Amino acid sequence: MTLFLLNLFLVFAPQFGAGQCGCEDKPQINILAVVNGTKITKQELGSAAQNRVNELQNEVIKAREVELDQQINRLLLEAEAKLRGISSEQLLQFEVVSKVPDPTDAEVKAFYTERKERIPGDFKTVKPQIISFLRTEREHVEARKFANALRSTANVTVFEHNVTPPANEDDLNRVYAKVRGRSITSRDIEKSLSSLIFKVQEQVYATRKQDLELRINDLLLEQEAKRQNTTPTILLANAVRSKLPIITDQQAKAFYEQHKAEVREDFDKVKFQIIEYLIGQEQQKLSTTFAAQLRQNAAVQIYLTPPERLKQP
């Protein structure tokens, strides 16, 4: 089965309501870290991190919804190709690709004219990409017609449209649909999505870890400020801002020369932006060094652990 075929049929999958992700690789612990006896819980992660985790896990929810429909289309395509004595790729070429005409020069020009403010490059440069895009859009339309035609004459029974993660090992045998006598089970869906699920787990871990590290640093800063009978703002100013170096015009100019191709502006127009950027870089270095110093004398236990690759269902 080609990647083109999978992508082509993916766009026809219906969208269902949100469900459970079922993509945490282990039972979720509530306490993510303990810093000098003070606990940091999962609920204390920032809203931006929580929202990003929800977005990532929703990708898995939507992927399950899509996968069932995609597997139905794949089985129908394979069955039809077998009846005709050709491959699935040859069938798609005959029923979809060959029926789509190339866009005319007028259509390509009109597409460019309507969007030229948002398209980098002149018409001659981007014309091949526009042709490819328009062809792909038309192939999607033709593929939808073909998929609908296959379904209208096939024996397809869908028992559940709402695809949920398996609750246990036995639940992997749950049958979601039958296509010409062939069953599509929860195991089939989970096996197909295993790489995506692991990727999401890694991204969720990285998001939580990044936010957790910031919260550990903030807590250490607060604790040290209290020990010194001062405020975190004053402590940070003394440890970081007071040590910031002066960025000279020569340093800004050297940075500009190294990145001139990316900047695409005269030096005088971007000098102050470059200086601000370089100051920010120095501030980040000093902040990282100060955070490391605070950790040297602190008792920090982190219980958030990276995911382990899933076993195939």
mmCIF file of C-alpha atoms in Angstrom:
data_model
loop_
_atom_site.group_PDB
_atom_site.id
_atom_site.type_symbol
_atom_site.label_atom_id
_atom_site.label_comp_id
_atom_site.label_asym_id
_atom_site.label_seq_id
_atom_site.Cartn_x
_atom_site.Cartn_y
_atom_site.Cartn_z
ATOM 1 C CA MET A 1 0.000 0.000 0.000
ATOM 2 C CA THR A 2 1.551 3.305 -1.027
ATOM 3 C CA LEU A 3 1.816 6.389 1.168
ATOM 4 C CA PHE A 4 -0.127 8.266 -1.515
ATOM 5 C CA LEU A 5 -3.004 5.832 -1.186
ATOM 6 C CA LEU A 6 -3.149 6.126 2.597
ATOM 7 C CA ASN A 7 -3.054 9.922 2.490
ATOM 8 C CA LEU A 8 -5.623 9.993 -0.259
ATOM 9 C CA PHE A 9 -8.185 7.964 1.650
ATOM 10 C CA LEU A 10 -7.394 9.569 4.981
ATOM 11 C CA VAL A 11 -9.103 12.817 3.994
ATOM 12 C CA PHE A 12 -12.475 11.114 3.744
ATOM 13 C CA ALA A 13 -12.555 9.936 7.351
ATOM 14 C CA PRO A 14 -15.513 11.321 9.297
ATOM 15 C CA GLN A 15 -14.929 13.348 12.458
ATOM 16 C CA PHE A 16 -16.533 12.047 15.633
ATOM 17 C CA GLY A 17 -16.737 13.412 19.152
ATOM 18 C CA ALA A 18 -13.780 13.581 21.520
ATOM 19 C CA GLY A 19 -12.952 10.554 23.636
ATOM 20 C CA GLN A 20 -10.205 9.217 25.849
ATOM 21 C CA CYS A 21 -6.650 9.212 24.617
ATOM 22 C CA GLY A 22 -5.465 6.006 26.277
ATOM 23 C CA CYS A 23 -1.932 6.976 25.295
ATOM 24 C CA GLU A 24 -0.200 7.313 28.667
ATOM 25 C CA ASP A 25 2.415 4.584 28.782
ATOM 26 C CA LYS A 26 2.037 4.043 32.538
ATOM 27 C CA PRO A 27 -0.347 5.016 35.357
ATOM 28 C CA GLN A 28 0.011 8.745 35.925
ATOM 29 C CA ILE A 29 1.663 9.760 39.183
ATOM 30 C CA ASN A 30 0.397 12.934 40.793
ATOM 31 C CA ILE A 31 3.669 14.081 42.392
ATOM 32 C CA LEU A 32 6.150 14.986 39.648
ATOM 33 C CA ALA A 33 9.002 16.243 41.841
ATOM 34 C CA VAL A 34 9.999 17.093 45.409
ATOM 35 C CA VAL A 35 12.255 20.103 45.978
ATOM 36 C CA ASN A 36 13.735 20.410 49.474
ATOM 37 C CA GLY A 37 10.663 18.666 50.823
ATOM 38 C CA THR A 38 8.140 20.691 48.795
ATOM 39 C CA LYS A 39 6.037 18.711 46.337
ATOM 40 C CA ILE A 40 5.247 19.757 42.761
ATOM 41 C CA THR A 41 2.118 18.023 41.492
ATOM 42 C CA LYS A 42 0.813 17.434 38.000
ATOM 43 C CA GLN A 43 -1.933 19.998 38.621
ATOM 44 C CA GLU A 44 0.689 22.694 39.196
ATOM 45 C CA LEU A 45 2.008 22.554 35.654
ATOM 46 C CA GLY A 46 1.272 25.736 33.722
ATOM 47 C CA SER A 47 -1.826 26.136 31.599
ATOM 48 C CA ALA A 48 0.280 26.404 28.427
ATOM 49 C CA ALA A 49 1.857 23.011 29.136
ATOM 50 C CA GLN A 50 -1.494 21.472 30.048
ATOM 51 C CA ASN A 51 -3.078 22.822 26.864
ATOM 52 C CA ARG A 52 -0.207 21.475 24.757
ATOM 53 C CA VAL A 53 -0.565 18.028 26.364
ATOM 54 C CA ASN A 54 -4.296 18.080 25.586
ATOM 55 C CA GLU A 55 -3.579 19.048 21.968
ATOM 56 C CA LEU A 56 -1.095 16.210 21.566
ATOM 57 C CA GLN A 57 -3.385 13.623 23.121
ATOM 58 C CA ASN A 58 -6.298 14.811 20.994
ATOM 59 C CA GLU A 59 -4.178 13.875 17.964
ATOM 60 C CA VAL A 60 -4.397 10.239 19.090
ATOM 61 C CA ILE A 61 -8.139 10.490 19.721
ATOM 62 C CA LYS A 62 -8.696 11.853 16.211
ATOM 63 C CA ALA A 63 -6.285 9.323 14.702
ATOM 64 C CA ARG A 64 -8.331 6.444 16.131
ATOM 65 C CA GLU A 65 -11.479 7.923 14.639
ATOM 66 C CA VAL A 66 -9.761 8.215 11.264
ATOM 67 C CA GLU A 67 -8.036 4.826 11.328
ATOM 68 C CA LEU A 68 -11.219 2.745 11.332
ATOM 69 C CA ASP A 69 -12.520 4.471 8.220
ATOM 70 C CA GLN A 70 -9.103 4.260 6.598
ATOM 71 C CA GLN A 71 -8.869 0.510 7.193
ATOM 72 C CA ILE A 72 -12.358 -0.014 5.745
ATOM 73 C CA ASN A 73 -11.317 1.843 2.582
ATOM 74 C CA ARG A 74 -8.063 -0.100 2.372
ATOM 75 C CA LEU A 75 -9.829 -3.472 2.554
ATOM 76 C CA LEU A 76 -12.390 -2.388 -0.042
ATOM 77 C CA LEU A 77 -9.643 -1.216 -2.370
ATOM 78 C CA GLU A 78 -7.646 -4.426 -1.970
ATOM 79 C CA ALA A 79 -10.743 -6.557 -2.554
ATOM 80 C CA GLU A 80 -11.703 -4.632 -5.709
ATOM 81 C CA ALA A 81 -8.153 -4.793 -7.037
ATOM 82 C CA LYS A 82 -8.081 -8.543 -6.476
ATOM 83 C CA LEU A 83 -11.343 -8.966 -8.385
ATOM 84 C CA ARG A 84 -9.852 -7.104 -11.349
ATOM 85 C CA GLY A 85 -6.562 -8.973 -11.153
ATOM 86 C CA ILE A 86 -4.443 -5.834 -10.632
ATOM 87 C CA SER A 87 -2.645 -4.138 -7.740
ATOM 88 C CA SER A 88 -4.209 -1.501 -5.503
ATOM 89 C CA GLU A 89 -1.826 1.090 -6.930
ATOM 90 C CA GLN A 90 -2.849 0.216 -10.504
ATOM 91 C CA LEU A 91 -6.514 0.442 -9.536
ATOM 92 C CA LEU A 92 -6.024 3.909 -8.056
ATOM 93 C CA GLN A 93 -4.114 5.012 -11.108
ATOM 94 C CA PHE A 94 -6.949 3.863 -13.373
ATOM 95 C CA GLU A 95 -9.934 5.040 -11.293
ATOM 96 C CA VAL A 96 -8.509 8.231 -9.803
ATOM 97 C CA VAL A 97 -5.259 9.609 -11.192
ATOM 98 C CA SER A 98 -5.990 9.029 -14.871
ATOM 99 C CA LYS A 99 -9.389 10.759 -14.586
ATOM 100 C CA VAL A 100 -7.958 14.045 -13.308
ATOM 101 C CA PRO A 101 -6.865 16.539 -15.977
ATOM 102 C CA ASP A 102 -3.930 18.875 -15.467
ATOM 103 C CA PRO A 103 -4.990 22.420 -14.513
ATOM 104 C CA THR A 104 -4.875 24.930 -17.343
ATOM 105 C CA ASP A 105 -2.437 27.843 -17.402
ATOM 106 C CA ALA A 106 -5.373 30.186 -16.755
ATOM 107 C CA GLU A 107 -6.384 28.230 -13.643
ATOM 108 C CA VAL A 108 -2.827 28.204 -12.326
ATOM 109 C CA LYS A 109 -2.430 31.933 -12.975
ATOM 110 C CA ALA A 110 -5.749 32.712 -11.285
ATOM 111 C CA PHE A 111 -4.734 30.682 -8.225
ATOM 112 C CA TYR A 112 -1.449 32.587 -7.976
ATOM 113 C CA THR A 113 -3.050 36.001 -8.495
ATOM 114 C CA GLU A 114 -5.570 35.440 -5.706
ATOM 115 C CA ARG A 115 -2.860 34.418 -3.228
ATOM 116 C CA LYS A 116 0.346 36.124 -4.390
ATOM 117 C CA GLU A 117 0.548 38.225 -1.217
ATOM 118 C CA ARG A 118 0.986 35.004 0.771
ATOM 119 C CA ILE A 119 3.120 33.067 -1.730
ATOM 120 C CA PRO A 120 6.907 33.552 -1.579
ATOM 121 C CA GLY A 121 8.486 33.655 -5.028
ATOM 122 C CA ASP A 122 7.415 34.819 -8.459
ATOM 123 C CA PHE A 123 4.875 33.002 -10.641
ATOM 124 C CA LYS A 124 7.438 31.182 -12.755
ATOM 125 C CA THR A 125 9.190 29.783 -9.671
ATOM 126 C CA VAL A 126 6.070 28.507 -7.899
ATOM 127 C CA LYS A 127 4.072 27.394 -10.953
ATOM 128 C CA PRO A 128 5.107 23.692 -10.689
ATOM 129 C CA GLN A 129 4.070 23.587 -7.005
ATOM 130 C CA ILE A 130 0.711 25.183 -7.813
ATOM 131 C CA ILE A 131 0.060 22.627 -10.550
ATOM 132 C CA SER A 132 0.918 19.798 -8.160
ATOM 133 C CA PHE A 133 -1.335 21.255 -5.446
ATOM 134 C CA LEU A 134 -4.313 21.677 -7.782
ATOM 135 C CA ARG A 135 -3.898 18.158 -9.154
ATOM 136 C CA THR A 136 -3.779 16.713 -5.650
ATOM 137 C CA GLU A 137 -6.949 18.589 -4.677
ATOM 138 C CA ARG A 138 -8.761 17.191 -7.721
ATOM 139 C CA GLU A 139 -7.464 13.693 -7.045
ATOM 140 C CA HIS A 140 -8.926 13.953 -3.543
ATOM 141 C CA VAL A 141 -12.334 14.743 -5.019
ATOM 142 C CA GLU A 142 -12.110 11.866 -7.503
ATOM 143 C CA ALA A 143 -10.915 9.497 -4.785
ATOM 144 C CA ARG A 144 -13.909 10.389 -2.640
ATOM 145 C CA LYS A 145 -16.233 9.488 -5.488
ATOM 146 C CA PHE A 146 -14.458 6.172 -5.971
ATOM 147 C CA ALA A 147 -14.462 5.346 -2.239
ATOM 148 C CA ASN A 148 -18.191 6.099 -2.034
ATOM 149 C CA ALA A 149 -18.838 3.922 -5.075
ATOM 150 C CA LEU A 150 -16.965 0.994 -3.501
ATOM 151 C CA ARG A 151 -18.920 1.356 -0.262
ATOM 152 C CA SER A 152 -22.273 1.535 -2.013
ATOM 153 C CA THR A 153 -21.877 -1.951 -3.480
ATOM 154 C CA ALA A 154 -19.897 -3.646 -0.704
ATOM 155 C CA ASN A 155 -20.986 -5.583 2.362
ATOM 156 C CA VAL A 156 -19.703 -3.244 5.098
ATOM 157 C CA THR A 157 -20.977 -3.394 8.699
ATOM 158 C CA VAL A 158 -19.737 -0.852 11.234
ATOM 159 C CA PHE A 159 -20.568 -1.875 14.800
ATOM 160 C CA GLU A 160 -19.106 1.210 16.496
ATOM 161 C CA HIS A 161 -18.065 4.549 15.029
ATOM 162 C CA ASN A 162 -16.656 5.834 18.333
ATOM 163 C CA VAL A 163 -13.248 4.152 18.509
ATOM 164 C CA THR A 164 -11.954 4.077 22.079
ATOM 165 C CA PRO A 165 -8.676 2.733 23.473
ATOM 166 C CA PRO A 166 -8.732 -0.887 24.679
ATOM 167 C CA ALA A 167 -9.445 -1.207 28.392
ATOM 168 C CA ASN A 168 -7.467 -4.438 28.716
ATOM 169 C CA GLU A 169 -5.836 -7.235 26.703
ATOM 170 C CA ASP A 170 -9.145 -8.943 25.907
ATOM 171 C CA ASP A 171 -10.576 -5.655 24.639
ATOM 172 C CA LEU A 172 -8.035 -5.710 21.797
ATOM 173 C CA ASN A 173 -10.237 -8.371 20.182
ATOM 174 C CA ARG A 174 -13.255 -6.038 20.035
ATOM 175 C CA VAL A 175 -14.587 -5.935 16.444
ATOM 176 C CA TYR A 176 -15.387 -2.449 15.164
ATOM 177 C CA ALA A 177 -16.342 -3.355 11.597
ATOM 178 C CA LYS A 178 -16.585 -6.125 9.044
ATOM 179 C CA VAL A 179 -15.743 -5.665 5.378
ATOM 180 C CA ARG A 180 -16.753 -8.527 3.095
ATOM 181 C CA GLY A 181 -16.424 -10.907 6.026
ATOM 182 C CA ARG A 182 -13.082 -9.552 7.245
ATOM 183 C CA SER A 183 -13.029 -8.087 10.764
ATOM 184 C CA ILE A 184 -11.323 -4.866 11.833
ATOM 185 C CA THR A 185 -10.464 -5.122 15.514
ATOM 186 C CA SER A 186 -9.133 -2.817 18.191
ATOM 187 C CA ARG A 187 -5.836 -4.697 17.830
ATOM 188 C CA ASP A 188 -5.625 -3.734 14.144
ATOM 189 C CA ILE A 189 -6.193 -0.068 14.960
ATOM 190 C CA GLU A 190 -3.771 0.056 17.899
ATOM 191 C CA LYS A 191 -1.057 -1.745 15.934
ATOM 192 C CA SER A 192 -1.347 0.728 13.077
ATOM 193 C CA LEU A 193 -1.174 3.700 15.473
ATOM 194 C CA SER A 194 1.600 2.392 17.756
ATOM 195 C CA SER A 195 4.308 4.649 16.258
ATOM 196 C CA LEU A 196 2.081 7.727 16.475
ATOM 197 C CA ILE A 197 1.134 6.936 20.080
ATOM 198 C CA PHE A 198 4.787 6.583 21.101
ATOM 199 C CA LYS A 199 5.677 9.828 19.343
ATOM 200 C CA VAL A 200 2.881 11.614 21.219
ATOM 201 C CA GLN A 201 4.072 10.095 24.501
ATOM 202 C CA GLU A 202 7.567 11.457 23.852
ATOM 203 C CA GLN A 203 6.217 14.920 23.051
ATOM 204 C CA VAL A 204 3.953 14.912 26.114
ATOM 205 C CA TYR A 205 6.911 13.932 28.305
ATOM 206 C CA ALA A 206 9.106 16.680 26.809
ATOM 207 C CA THR A 207 6.360 19.270 27.363
ATOM 208 C CA ARG A 208 5.836 18.266 30.984
ATOM 209 C CA LYS A 209 9.572 17.999 31.646
ATOM 210 C CA GLN A 210 10.299 21.476 30.289
ATOM 211 C CA ASP A 211 7.570 23.051 32.390
ATOM 212 C CA LEU A 212 8.567 21.035 35.451
ATOM 213 C CA GLU A 213 12.190 22.206 35.181
ATOM 214 C CA LEU A 214 11.014 25.834 35.133
ATOM 215 C CA ARG A 215 8.848 25.241 38.207
ATOM 216 C CA ILE A 216 11.736 23.623 40.055
ATOM 217 C CA ASN A 217 13.912 26.647 39.265
ATOM 218 C CA ASP A 218 11.195 29.051 40.406
ATOM 219 C CA LEU A 219 10.717 27.149 43.659
ATOM 220 C CA LEU A 220 14.459 27.073 44.351
ATOM 221 C CA LEU A 221 14.612 30.810 43.669
ATOM 222 C CA GLU A 222 11.776 31.463 46.112
ATOM 223 C CA GLN A 223 13.365 29.274 48.768
ATOM 224 C CA GLU A 224 16.777 30.926 48.396
ATOM 225 C CA ALA A 225 15.242 34.398 48.479
ATOM 226 C CA LYS A 226 13.431 33.514 51.703
ATOM 227 C CA ARG A 227 16.664 32.179 53.197
ATOM 228 C CA GLN A 228 18.443 35.442 52.361
ATOM 229 C CA ASN A 229 15.486 37.506 53.613
ATOM 230 C CA THR A 230 14.970 39.140 50.229
ATOM 231 C CA THR A 231 12.641 38.807 47.239
ATOM 232 C CA PRO A 232 13.061 36.570 44.175
ATOM 233 C CA THR A 233 13.145 39.676 41.961
ATOM 234 C CA ILE A 234 16.009 41.257 43.891
ATOM 235 C CA LEU A 235 17.883 37.972 44.141
ATOM 236 C CA LEU A 236 17.576 37.387 40.400
ATOM 237 C CA ALA A 237 18.644 40.964 39.658
ATOM 238 C CA ASN A 238 21.798 40.558 41.758
ATOM 239 C CA ALA A 239 22.644 37.130 40.365
ATOM 240 C CA VAL A 240 21.829 37.747 36.696
ATOM 241 C CA ARG A 241 20.923 41.246 35.589
ATOM 242 C CA SER A 242 23.755 42.974 37.423
ATOM 243 C CA LYS A 243 26.232 40.705 35.632
ATOM 244 C CA LEU A 244 24.948 41.263 32.107
ATOM 245 C CA PRO A 245 27.760 42.434 29.788
ATOM 246 C CA ILE A 246 27.468 45.485 27.555
ATOM 247 C CA ILE A 247 26.905 44.487 23.928
ATOM 248 C CA THR A 248 28.944 46.762 21.672
ATOM 249 C CA ASP A 249 28.153 47.898 18.150
ATOM 250 C CA GLN A 250 31.111 45.818 16.989
ATOM 251 C CA GLN A 251 29.599 42.630 18.470
ATOM 252 C CA ALA A 252 26.235 43.437 16.893
ATOM 253 C CA LYS A 253 27.934 44.076 13.546
ATOM 254 C CA ALA A 254 29.817 40.774 13.738
ATOM 255 C CA PHE A 255 26.565 38.918 14.437
ATOM 256 C CA TYR A 256 24.932 40.738 11.524
ATOM 257 C CA GLU A 257 27.706 39.741 9.119
ATOM 258 C CA GLN A 258 27.357 36.094 10.127
ATOM 259 C CA HIS A 259 23.578 36.118 9.575
ATOM 260 C CA LYS A 260 23.218 38.688 6.806
ATOM 261 C CA ALA A 261 21.572 36.233 4.404
ATOM 262 C CA GLU A 262 18.827 35.477 6.939
ATOM 263 C CA VAL A 263 18.269 39.066 8.145
ATOM 264 C CA ARG A 264 17.751 40.668 4.685
ATOM 265 C CA GLU A 265 17.767 44.219 6.144
ATOM 266 C CA ASP A 266 20.402 46.956 6.432
ATOM 267 C CA PHE A 267 22.416 46.817 9.644
ATOM 268 C CA ASP A 268 21.218 50.220 10.859
ATOM 269 C CA LYS A 269 17.600 49.043 10.719
ATOM 270 C CA VAL A 270 18.164 45.937 12.812
ATOM 271 C CA LYS A 271 21.072 46.949 15.077
ATOM 272 C CA PHE A 272 19.003 47.479 18.211
ATOM 273 C CA GLN A 273 17.057 44.264 17.636
ATOM 274 C CA ILE A 274 20.339 42.379 17.362
ATOM 275 C CA ILE A 275 21.642 43.972 20.559
ATOM 276 C CA GLU A 276 18.449 43.020 22.411
ATOM 277 C CA TYR A 277 18.745 39.479 21.077
ATOM 278 C CA LEU A 278 22.379 39.147 22.185
ATOM 279 C CA ILE A 279 21.540 40.535 25.639
ATOM 280 C CA GLY A 280 18.774 37.979 25.884
ATOM 281 C CA GLN A 281 21.240 35.218 25.010
ATOM 282 C CA GLU A 282 23.635 36.370 27.727
ATOM 283 C CA GLN A 283 20.801 36.606 30.243
ATOM 284 C CA GLN A 284 19.764 33.044 29.432
ATOM 285 C CA LYS A 285 23.320 31.794 30.003
ATOM 286 C CA LEU A 286 23.584 33.558 33.364
ATOM 287 C CA SER A 287 20.135 32.317 34.426
ATOM 288 C CA THR A 288 21.060 28.737 33.530
ATOM 289 C CA THR A 289 24.305 28.990 35.491
ATOM 290 C CA PHE A 290 22.512 30.468 38.523
ATOM 291 C CA ALA A 291 19.838 27.738 38.429
ATOM 292 C CA ALA A 292 22.569 25.091 38.344
ATOM 293 C CA GLN A 293 24.214 26.686 41.391
ATOM 294 C CA LEU A 294 20.948 26.623 43.321
ATOM 295 C CA ARG A 295 20.492 22.929 42.473
ATOM 296 C CA GLN A 296 23.955 21.994 43.717
ATOM 297 C CA ASN A 297 22.920 22.572 47.311
ATOM 298 C CA ALA A 298 19.315 21.419 46.970
ATOM 299 C CA ALA A 299 17.577 18.085 47.421
ATOM 300 C CA VAL A 300 15.676 17.581 44.168
ATOM 301 C CA GLN A 301 13.906 14.328 43.314
ATOM 302 C CA ILE A 302 12.164 14.086 39.933
ATOM 303 C CA TYR A 303 9.578 11.323 39.491
ATOM 304 C CA LEU A 304 8.499 12.181 35.961
ATOM 305 C CA THR A 305 9.992 9.490 33.714
ATOM 306 C CA PRO A 306 10.278 9.190 29.921
ATOM 307 C CA PRO A 307 7.983 6.772 28.079
ATOM 308 C CA GLU A 308 8.980 3.266 27.116
ATOM 309 C CA ARG A 309 8.278 2.088 23.596
ATOM 310 C CA LEU A 310 4.985 0.220 23.403
ATOM 311 C CA LYS A 311 4.884 -3.493 22.702
ATOM 312 C CA GLN A 312 2.978 -4.361 19.561
ATOM 313 C CA PRO A 313 -0.663 -5.258 20.417
#
